[in-house]
XYZ file of C-alpha atoms in Angstrom:
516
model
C 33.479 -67.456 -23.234
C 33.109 -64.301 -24.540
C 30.127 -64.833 -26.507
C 28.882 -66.334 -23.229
C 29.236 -62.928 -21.575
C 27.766 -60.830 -24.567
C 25.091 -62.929 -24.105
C 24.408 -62.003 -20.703
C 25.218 -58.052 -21.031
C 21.818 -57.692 -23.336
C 19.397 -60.316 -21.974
C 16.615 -58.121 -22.978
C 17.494 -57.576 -26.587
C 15.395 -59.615 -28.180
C 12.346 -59.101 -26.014
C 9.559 -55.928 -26.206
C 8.943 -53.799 -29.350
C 11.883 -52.523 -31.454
C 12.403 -48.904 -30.788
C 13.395 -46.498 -33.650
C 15.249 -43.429 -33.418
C 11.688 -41.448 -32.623
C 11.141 -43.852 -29.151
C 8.274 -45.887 -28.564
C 5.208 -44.389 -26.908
C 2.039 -45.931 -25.545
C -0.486 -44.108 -27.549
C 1.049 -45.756 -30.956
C 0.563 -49.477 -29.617
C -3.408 -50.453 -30.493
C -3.564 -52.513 -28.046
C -4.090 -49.270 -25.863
C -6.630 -47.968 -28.274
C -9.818 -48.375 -26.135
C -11.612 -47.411 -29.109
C -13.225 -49.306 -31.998
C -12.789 -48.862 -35.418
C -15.951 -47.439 -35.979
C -15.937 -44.942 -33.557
C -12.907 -43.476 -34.864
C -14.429 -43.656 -38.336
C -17.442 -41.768 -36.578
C -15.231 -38.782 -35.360
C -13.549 -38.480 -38.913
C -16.690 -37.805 -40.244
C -17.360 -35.049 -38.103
C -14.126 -33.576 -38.155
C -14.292 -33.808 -42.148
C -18.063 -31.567 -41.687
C -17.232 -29.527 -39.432
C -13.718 -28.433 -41.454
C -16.372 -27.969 -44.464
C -19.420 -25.939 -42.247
C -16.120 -23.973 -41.414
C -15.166 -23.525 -44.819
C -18.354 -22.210 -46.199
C -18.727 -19.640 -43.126
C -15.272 -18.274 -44.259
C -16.946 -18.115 -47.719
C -19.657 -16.287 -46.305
C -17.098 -13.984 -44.114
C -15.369 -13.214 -47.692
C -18.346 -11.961 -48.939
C -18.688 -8.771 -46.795
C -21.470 -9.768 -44.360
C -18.676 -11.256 -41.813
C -17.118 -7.675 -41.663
C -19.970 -6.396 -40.457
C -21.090 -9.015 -37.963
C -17.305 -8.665 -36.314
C -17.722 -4.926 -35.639
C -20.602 -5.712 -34.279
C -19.350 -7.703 -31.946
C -16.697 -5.542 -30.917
C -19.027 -2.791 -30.504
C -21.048 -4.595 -28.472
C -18.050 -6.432 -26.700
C -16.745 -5.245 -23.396
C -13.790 -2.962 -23.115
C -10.445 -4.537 -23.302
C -7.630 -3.717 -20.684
C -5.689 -1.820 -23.907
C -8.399 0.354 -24.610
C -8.958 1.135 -21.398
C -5.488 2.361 -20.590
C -5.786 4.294 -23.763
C -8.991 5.883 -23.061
C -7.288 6.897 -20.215
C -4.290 8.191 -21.199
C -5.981 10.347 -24.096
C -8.489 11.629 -21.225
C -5.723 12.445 -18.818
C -3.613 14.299 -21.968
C -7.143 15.999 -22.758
C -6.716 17.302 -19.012
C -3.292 18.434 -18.999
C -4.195 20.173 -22.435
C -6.911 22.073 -21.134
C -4.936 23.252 -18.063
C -1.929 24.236 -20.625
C -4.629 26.721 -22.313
C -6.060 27.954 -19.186
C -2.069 29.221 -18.273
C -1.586 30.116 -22.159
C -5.139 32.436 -22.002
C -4.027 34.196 -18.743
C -0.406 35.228 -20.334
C -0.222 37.479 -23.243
C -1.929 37.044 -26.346
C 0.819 35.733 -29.532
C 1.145 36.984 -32.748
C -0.070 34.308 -34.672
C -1.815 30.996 -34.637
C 0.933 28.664 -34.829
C 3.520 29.676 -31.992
C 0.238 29.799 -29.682
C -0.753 26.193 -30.623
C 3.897 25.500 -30.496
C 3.841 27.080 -27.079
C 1.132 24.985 -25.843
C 2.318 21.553 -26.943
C 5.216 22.664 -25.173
C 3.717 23.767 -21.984
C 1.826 20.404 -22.154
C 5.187 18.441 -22.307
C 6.560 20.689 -19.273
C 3.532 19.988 -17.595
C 3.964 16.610 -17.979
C 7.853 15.998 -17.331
C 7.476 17.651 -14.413
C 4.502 15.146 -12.783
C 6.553 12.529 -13.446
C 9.864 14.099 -11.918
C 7.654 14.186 -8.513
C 5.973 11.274 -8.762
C 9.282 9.536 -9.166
C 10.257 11.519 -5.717
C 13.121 13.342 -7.959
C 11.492 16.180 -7.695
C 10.256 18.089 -4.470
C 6.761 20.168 -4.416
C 7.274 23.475 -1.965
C 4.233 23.000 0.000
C 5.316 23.739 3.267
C 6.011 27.666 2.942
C 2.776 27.915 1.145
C 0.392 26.689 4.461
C -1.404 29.543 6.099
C -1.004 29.561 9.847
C -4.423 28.074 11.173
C -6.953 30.532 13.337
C -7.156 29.567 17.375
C -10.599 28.870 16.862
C -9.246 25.809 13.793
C -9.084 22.464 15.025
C -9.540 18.726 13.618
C -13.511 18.205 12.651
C -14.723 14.697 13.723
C -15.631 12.698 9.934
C -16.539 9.038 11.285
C -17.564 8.060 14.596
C -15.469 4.634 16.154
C -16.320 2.689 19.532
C -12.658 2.112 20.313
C -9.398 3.698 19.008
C -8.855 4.337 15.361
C -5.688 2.040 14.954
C -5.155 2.968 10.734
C -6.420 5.164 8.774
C -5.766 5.205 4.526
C -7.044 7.605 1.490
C -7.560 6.546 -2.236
C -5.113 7.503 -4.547
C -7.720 10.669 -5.825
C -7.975 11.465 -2.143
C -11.985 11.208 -2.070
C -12.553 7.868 -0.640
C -10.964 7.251 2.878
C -10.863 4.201 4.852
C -10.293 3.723 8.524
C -9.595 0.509 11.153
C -10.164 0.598 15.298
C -10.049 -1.562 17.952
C -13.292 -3.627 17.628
C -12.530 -5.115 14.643
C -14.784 -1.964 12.685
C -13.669 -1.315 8.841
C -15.419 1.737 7.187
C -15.128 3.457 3.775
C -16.577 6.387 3.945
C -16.376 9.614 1.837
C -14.161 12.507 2.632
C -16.792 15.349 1.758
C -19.480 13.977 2.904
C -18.740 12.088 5.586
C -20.916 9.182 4.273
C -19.687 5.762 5.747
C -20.071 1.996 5.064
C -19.131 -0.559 7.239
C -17.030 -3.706 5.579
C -18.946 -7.221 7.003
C -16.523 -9.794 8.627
C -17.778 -13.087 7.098
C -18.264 -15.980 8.881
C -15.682 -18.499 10.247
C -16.273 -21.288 7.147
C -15.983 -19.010 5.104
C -12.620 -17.232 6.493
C -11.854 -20.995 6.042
C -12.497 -21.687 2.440
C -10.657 -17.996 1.315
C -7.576 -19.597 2.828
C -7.491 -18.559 6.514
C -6.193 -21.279 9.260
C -7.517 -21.906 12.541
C -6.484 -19.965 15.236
C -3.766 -21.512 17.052
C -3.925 -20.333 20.749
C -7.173 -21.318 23.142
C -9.692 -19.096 21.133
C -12.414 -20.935 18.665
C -12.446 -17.869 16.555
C -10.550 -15.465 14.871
C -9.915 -12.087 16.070
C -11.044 -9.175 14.428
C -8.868 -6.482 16.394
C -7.345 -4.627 13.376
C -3.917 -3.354 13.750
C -3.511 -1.677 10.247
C -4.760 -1.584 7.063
C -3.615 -0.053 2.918
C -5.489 0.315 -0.383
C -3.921 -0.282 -3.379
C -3.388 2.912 -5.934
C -6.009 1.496 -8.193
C -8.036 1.729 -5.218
C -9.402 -1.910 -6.043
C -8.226 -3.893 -2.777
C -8.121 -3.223 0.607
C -5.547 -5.294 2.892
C -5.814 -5.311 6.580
C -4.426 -6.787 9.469
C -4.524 -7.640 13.334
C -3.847 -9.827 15.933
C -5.460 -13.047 14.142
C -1.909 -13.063 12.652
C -3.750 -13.189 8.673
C -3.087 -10.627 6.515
C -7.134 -10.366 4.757
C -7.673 -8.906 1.519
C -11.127 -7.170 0.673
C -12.663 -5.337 -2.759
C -13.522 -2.256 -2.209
C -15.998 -1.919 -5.285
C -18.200 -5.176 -3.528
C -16.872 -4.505 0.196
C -16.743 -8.172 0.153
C -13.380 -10.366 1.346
C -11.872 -12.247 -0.621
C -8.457 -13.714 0.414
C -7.119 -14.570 3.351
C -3.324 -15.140 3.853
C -1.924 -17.424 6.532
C 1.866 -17.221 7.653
C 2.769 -15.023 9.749
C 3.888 -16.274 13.651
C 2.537 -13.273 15.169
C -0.476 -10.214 14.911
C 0.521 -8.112 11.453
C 1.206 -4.747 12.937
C 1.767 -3.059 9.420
C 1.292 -2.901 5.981
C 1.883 -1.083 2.710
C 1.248 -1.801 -1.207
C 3.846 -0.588 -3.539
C 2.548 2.531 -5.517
C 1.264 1.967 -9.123
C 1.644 -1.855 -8.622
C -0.369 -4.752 -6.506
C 2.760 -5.695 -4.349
C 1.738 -5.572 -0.791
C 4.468 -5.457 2.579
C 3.230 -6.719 5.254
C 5.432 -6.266 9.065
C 4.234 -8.630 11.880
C 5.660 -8.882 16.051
C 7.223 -12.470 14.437
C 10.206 -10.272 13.312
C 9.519 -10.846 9.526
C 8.140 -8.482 6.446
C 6.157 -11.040 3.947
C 5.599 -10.194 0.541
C 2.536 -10.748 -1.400
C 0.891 -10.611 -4.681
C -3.321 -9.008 -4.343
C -3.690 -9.716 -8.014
C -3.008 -13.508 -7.954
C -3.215 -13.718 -4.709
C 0.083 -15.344 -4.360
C 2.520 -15.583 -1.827
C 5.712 -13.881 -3.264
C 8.835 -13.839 -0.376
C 9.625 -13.405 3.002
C 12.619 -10.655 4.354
C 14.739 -11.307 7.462
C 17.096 -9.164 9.478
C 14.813 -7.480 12.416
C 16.085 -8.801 15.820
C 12.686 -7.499 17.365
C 8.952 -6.740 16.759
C 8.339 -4.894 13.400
C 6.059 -2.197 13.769
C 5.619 0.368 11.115
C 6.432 -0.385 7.493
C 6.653 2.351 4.049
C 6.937 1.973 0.362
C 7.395 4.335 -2.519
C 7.146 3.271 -6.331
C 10.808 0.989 -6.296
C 11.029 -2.218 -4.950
C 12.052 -1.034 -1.617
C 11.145 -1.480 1.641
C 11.611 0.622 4.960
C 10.616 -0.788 8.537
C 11.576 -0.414 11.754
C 11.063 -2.579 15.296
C 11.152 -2.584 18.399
C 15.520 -3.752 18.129
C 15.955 0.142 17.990
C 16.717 -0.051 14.264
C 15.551 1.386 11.065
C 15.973 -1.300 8.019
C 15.793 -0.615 4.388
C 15.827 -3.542 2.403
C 16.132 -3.539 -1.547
C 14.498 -6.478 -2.766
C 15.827 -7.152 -6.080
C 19.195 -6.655 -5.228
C 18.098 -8.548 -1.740
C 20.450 -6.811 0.417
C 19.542 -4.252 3.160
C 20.783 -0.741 4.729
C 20.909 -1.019 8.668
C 20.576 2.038 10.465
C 20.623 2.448 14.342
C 19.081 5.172 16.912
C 21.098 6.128 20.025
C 18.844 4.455 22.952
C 15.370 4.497 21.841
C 12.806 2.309 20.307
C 11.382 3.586 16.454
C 7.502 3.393 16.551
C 6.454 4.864 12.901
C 8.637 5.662 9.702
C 8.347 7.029 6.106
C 9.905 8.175 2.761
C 10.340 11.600 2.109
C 11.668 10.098 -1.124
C 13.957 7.617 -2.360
C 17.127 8.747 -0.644
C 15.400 10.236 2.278
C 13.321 9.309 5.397
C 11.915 10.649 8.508
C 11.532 8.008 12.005
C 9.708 9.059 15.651
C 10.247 7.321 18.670
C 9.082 6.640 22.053
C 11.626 8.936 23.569
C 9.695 11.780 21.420
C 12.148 12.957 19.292
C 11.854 13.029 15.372
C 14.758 11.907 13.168
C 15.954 12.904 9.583
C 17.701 10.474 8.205
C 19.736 9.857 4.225
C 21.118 6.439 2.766
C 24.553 8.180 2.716
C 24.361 8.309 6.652
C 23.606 5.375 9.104
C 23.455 7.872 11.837
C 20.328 10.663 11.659
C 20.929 13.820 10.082
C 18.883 15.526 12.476
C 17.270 15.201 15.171
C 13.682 17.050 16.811
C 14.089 15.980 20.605
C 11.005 16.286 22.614
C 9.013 16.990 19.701
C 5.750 16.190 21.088
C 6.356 17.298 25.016
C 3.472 17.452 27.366
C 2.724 20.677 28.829
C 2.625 21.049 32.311
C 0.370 22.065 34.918
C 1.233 25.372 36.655
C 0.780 23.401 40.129
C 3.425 20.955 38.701
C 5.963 24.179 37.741
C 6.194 25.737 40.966
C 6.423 23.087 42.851
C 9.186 21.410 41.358
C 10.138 23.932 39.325
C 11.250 20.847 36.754
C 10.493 20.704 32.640
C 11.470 22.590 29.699
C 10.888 26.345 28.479
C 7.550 27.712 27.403
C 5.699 25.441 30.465
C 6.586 21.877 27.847
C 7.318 19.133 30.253
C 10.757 16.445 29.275
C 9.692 12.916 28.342
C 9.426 10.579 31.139
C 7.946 12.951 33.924
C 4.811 11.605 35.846
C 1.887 13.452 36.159
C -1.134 13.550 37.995
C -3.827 11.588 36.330
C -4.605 8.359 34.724
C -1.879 8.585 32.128
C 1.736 8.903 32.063
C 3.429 11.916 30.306
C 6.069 9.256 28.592
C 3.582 7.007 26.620
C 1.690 10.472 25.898
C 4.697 11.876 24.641
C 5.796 9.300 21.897
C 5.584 10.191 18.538
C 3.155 7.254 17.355
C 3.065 8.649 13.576
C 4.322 10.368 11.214
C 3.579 10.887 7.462
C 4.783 13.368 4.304
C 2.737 14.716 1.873
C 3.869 13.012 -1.004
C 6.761 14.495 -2.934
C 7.119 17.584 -1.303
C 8.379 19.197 1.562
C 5.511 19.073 4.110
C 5.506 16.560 6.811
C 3.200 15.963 9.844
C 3.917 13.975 13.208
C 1.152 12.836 16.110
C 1.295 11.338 19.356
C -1.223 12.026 23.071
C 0.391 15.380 23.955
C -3.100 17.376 22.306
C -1.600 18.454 19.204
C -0.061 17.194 15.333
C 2.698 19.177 14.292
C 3.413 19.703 10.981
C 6.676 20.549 9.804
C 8.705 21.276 7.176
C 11.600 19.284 5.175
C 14.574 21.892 4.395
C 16.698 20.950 0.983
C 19.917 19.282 0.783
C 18.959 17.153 4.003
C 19.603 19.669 6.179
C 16.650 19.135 8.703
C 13.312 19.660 9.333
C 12.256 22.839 11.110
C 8.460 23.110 12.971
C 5.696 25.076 11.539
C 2.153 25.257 13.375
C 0.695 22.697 16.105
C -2.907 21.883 15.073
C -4.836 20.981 18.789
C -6.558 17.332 18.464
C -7.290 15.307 22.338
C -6.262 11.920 22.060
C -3.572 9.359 20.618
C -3.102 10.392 16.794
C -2.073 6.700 16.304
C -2.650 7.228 12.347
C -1.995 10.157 9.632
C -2.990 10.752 6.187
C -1.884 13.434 4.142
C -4.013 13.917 0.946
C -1.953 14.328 -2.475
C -2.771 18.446 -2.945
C -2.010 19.382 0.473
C -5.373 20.660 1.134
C -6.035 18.130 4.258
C -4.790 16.312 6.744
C -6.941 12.930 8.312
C -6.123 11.783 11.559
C -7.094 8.819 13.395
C -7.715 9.377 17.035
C -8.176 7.150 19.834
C -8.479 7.226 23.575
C -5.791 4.528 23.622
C -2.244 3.798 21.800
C -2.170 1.713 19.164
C -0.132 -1.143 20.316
C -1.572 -1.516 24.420
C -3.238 -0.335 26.563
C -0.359 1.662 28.559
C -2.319 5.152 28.455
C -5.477 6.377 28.738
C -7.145 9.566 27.579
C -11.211 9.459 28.741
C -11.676 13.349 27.083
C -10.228 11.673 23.579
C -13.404 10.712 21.011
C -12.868 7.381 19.078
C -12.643 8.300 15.147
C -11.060 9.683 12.041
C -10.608 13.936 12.343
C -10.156 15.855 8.868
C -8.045 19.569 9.425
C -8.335 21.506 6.350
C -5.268 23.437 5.516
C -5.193 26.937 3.723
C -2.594 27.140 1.085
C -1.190 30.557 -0.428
């Protein structure tokens, strides 16, 4: 019996090829080998001449005439992303060098040779410590208290002419290429001293198709090109923009051509933001979610939940994190590696536009008009600018009702005569920071940006000049030196249609400011 049973535990023992301690694979059994014998006796021969032809170009190489013919090659070879970034780097240091010995000249002259050439390597290193303290946002430029107060007669200067509103506007990263987004569906890069402009061309719908965009999935045939918002990468090589076709498309700005379309989002992309120095882009849609995405391999990366409501402005500094806010009267910040996420809350008003001052710091406006300061060590604002951006009223409108605030500034929320509504004039539809320092600037439909400035130790902002523009400042730029400001100006908000300014011109407005 029980050889009976060992007989049926291994039934297939003596069937099939024996296996060895390597395993048996298909490519050793020749009765796969679709080859003949003299084919494969062929190929040997080849491999055997070619391993020779090889050997005597080595031979060649060896005798000094290969040398030559690989420097030639490398010579004549394009550059490789190492030298580049080298190239760079010793043309940048060349920079900082020559500013160091412009500072050195104007001080007094040193004894000898050698402390002068000491104290400039030193000044160099200062120099360059201290750019990379601020562009880390742990250190703070004093801008603010160096802006001249702008002549009565200064105003914004129309750059580029739009049919409808100016929605976004964005500058390169050396703040001489600026691009800009309206209503219509328009894209322009234009030039910021010249004014020059060229218009990005939406492709057509088979193509949309084949760089990865999905049909539209209400009753329309096509997609929409009404542009909500749009960022440029700090290498200044992509352009990402987005609108109600609920896509987030990417476009090269050297070519002007698109390239990528990404599908996903449930709703029209209301913001979006890359993440300085790298290719990450943000991007915030009305579907409640903040997608992240790769330009580079134009990839797909993650997807961020926690908004209850409509996001609708979105910011990004060099770390991995992320602030937003919605229309659920909350501010998030969300750190992705550590994928967790600061809540913060307003009182009783909806956030329309956010940004970093810098890592630990951030300013918010919303549709009641007020202007908060906020820190991570607080989930309530520091301080708070109420009526920031307050109509002014009508002297009719004063004595007779005799209602508003002091210096003739009506509260948020009064009607007035007109085709417009002081309330959706009066929110503060964006604000922006110059970039590490302590200038900040905040628009809306009441006729003016204000800029302000960012007191130390988080202990508020304070107001500095109002700079007169007509229209909804639905965008803001500030560029890195602090010399300008770019606005984009509409006759309409950027979200609806709720208000209506007919004086406003469509377009992107540059103010110069004066620094001491």
């Amino acid at each position: 019996m029980k050889n009976k049973n060992l007989k049926r535990k291994n039934p297939w023992a003596q069937k099939g090829p024996k296996r060895g301690k390597k395993g048996f694979s298909i490519e050793q059994d020749p009765f796969f080998d679709t080859e003949s014998k003299r084919r494969r006796k062929i190929d040997e021969e080849d491999v055997i001449e070619s391993t020779q032809s090889s050997d005597e170009e080595s031979d060649k190489f060896d005798d000094g005439e290969g040398e030559e013919a690989v420097a030639e090659k490398t010579e004549e070879g394009e550059e490789t992303a190492e030298e580049r970034r080298k190239r760079v780097a010793e043309a940048y240091l060349e920079k900082i060098r020559r500013i160091a010995k412009r500072e050195q000249e104007e001080d007094e002259e040193r004894e000898s040779d050698g402390e002068r050439e000491g104290d400039r390597d030193s000044l160099v290193a200062q120099i360059l410590q201290q750019e990379q303290m601020e562009e880390s946002g742990r250190a703070r430029r004093l801008i603010a208290s160096r802006v001249q107060k702008p002549e009565t007669t200064d105003g914004f200067r129309v750059l580029v002419k739009h049919w409808q509103s100016v929605n976004a506007v964005a500058l390169s990263e050396n703040d001489t290429k600026g691009f800009s987004a309206s209503k219509d569906g328009t894209i322009v890069h234009w030039d910021v001293d010249s004014g020059k402009a060229e218009k990005y061309l939406w492709p057509c719908e088979e193509v949309l198709r084949s760089h990865g965009a999905k049909d539209p999935k209400s009753k329309a045939t096509k997609h929409s090109k009404h542009v909500l918002s749009l960022a440029v990468s700090s290498d200044g090589r992509y352009l990402a923009t987005g609108g109600l076709d609920r896509h987030v498309h990417l476009w090269d700005t050297r070519t002007r051509e698109h390239i990528q379309a990404f599908p996903g989002h449930q709703g029209p992309v209301s913001c979006l933001t890359f993440r300085q120095g790298t290719s990450e882009l943000f991007s915030g849609s009305f579907d409640r979610t903040v997608k992240i995405w790769n330009a580079e391999d134009r990839a797909y990366i993650n997807t961020l939940f926690g908004h209850q409501g409509e996001v609708l402005n979105i910011d990004c500094l060099r770390k991995e994190r992320v602030l937003t806010v919605g229309r659920d009267r909350s501010m998030h910040l969300f750190k992705v590696p550590e994928e967790s996420r600061l809540v913060f809350r307003t009182p009783a008003s909806s956030l329309e536009c956010c940004c970093f001052i810098n890592n630990d710091e951030f300013l918010s406006g919303s549709d009641d008009g007020s202007i908060e300061h906020w820190s991570v060590m607080r989930k309530k604002p520091v301080h708070i600018v109420k009526n920031a951006h307050a109509m002014v009223a009508p002297h009719r409108l004063e004595q007779e009702d005799n209602e508003g605030l002091p210096n003739r500034h009506m509260e948020n929320g009064i009607q007035m005569d007109g085709n417009y509504c002081s309330s959706a004039c009066s929110w503060v539809s964006s604000v922006v920071v110059c970039r590490s320092s302590d200038l900040a600037a905040s628009g809306a439909g009441n006729g003016f940006v204000h800029l302000w400035e960012i007191e130390s130790d988080s202990k508020g902002i304070r107001p500095l000049f109002e700079l007169p523009s007509v229209g909804f400042v639905n965008s803001l730029a500030f560029a890195k030196s602090g010399h300008f400001l770019i606005a984009g100006v509409g006759q309409e908000p950027r979200l609806g249609r709720w208000g209506r300014i007919p004086e406003a011109r469509n377009g992107v407005a540059v103010h110069s400011l004066k620094l001491l």
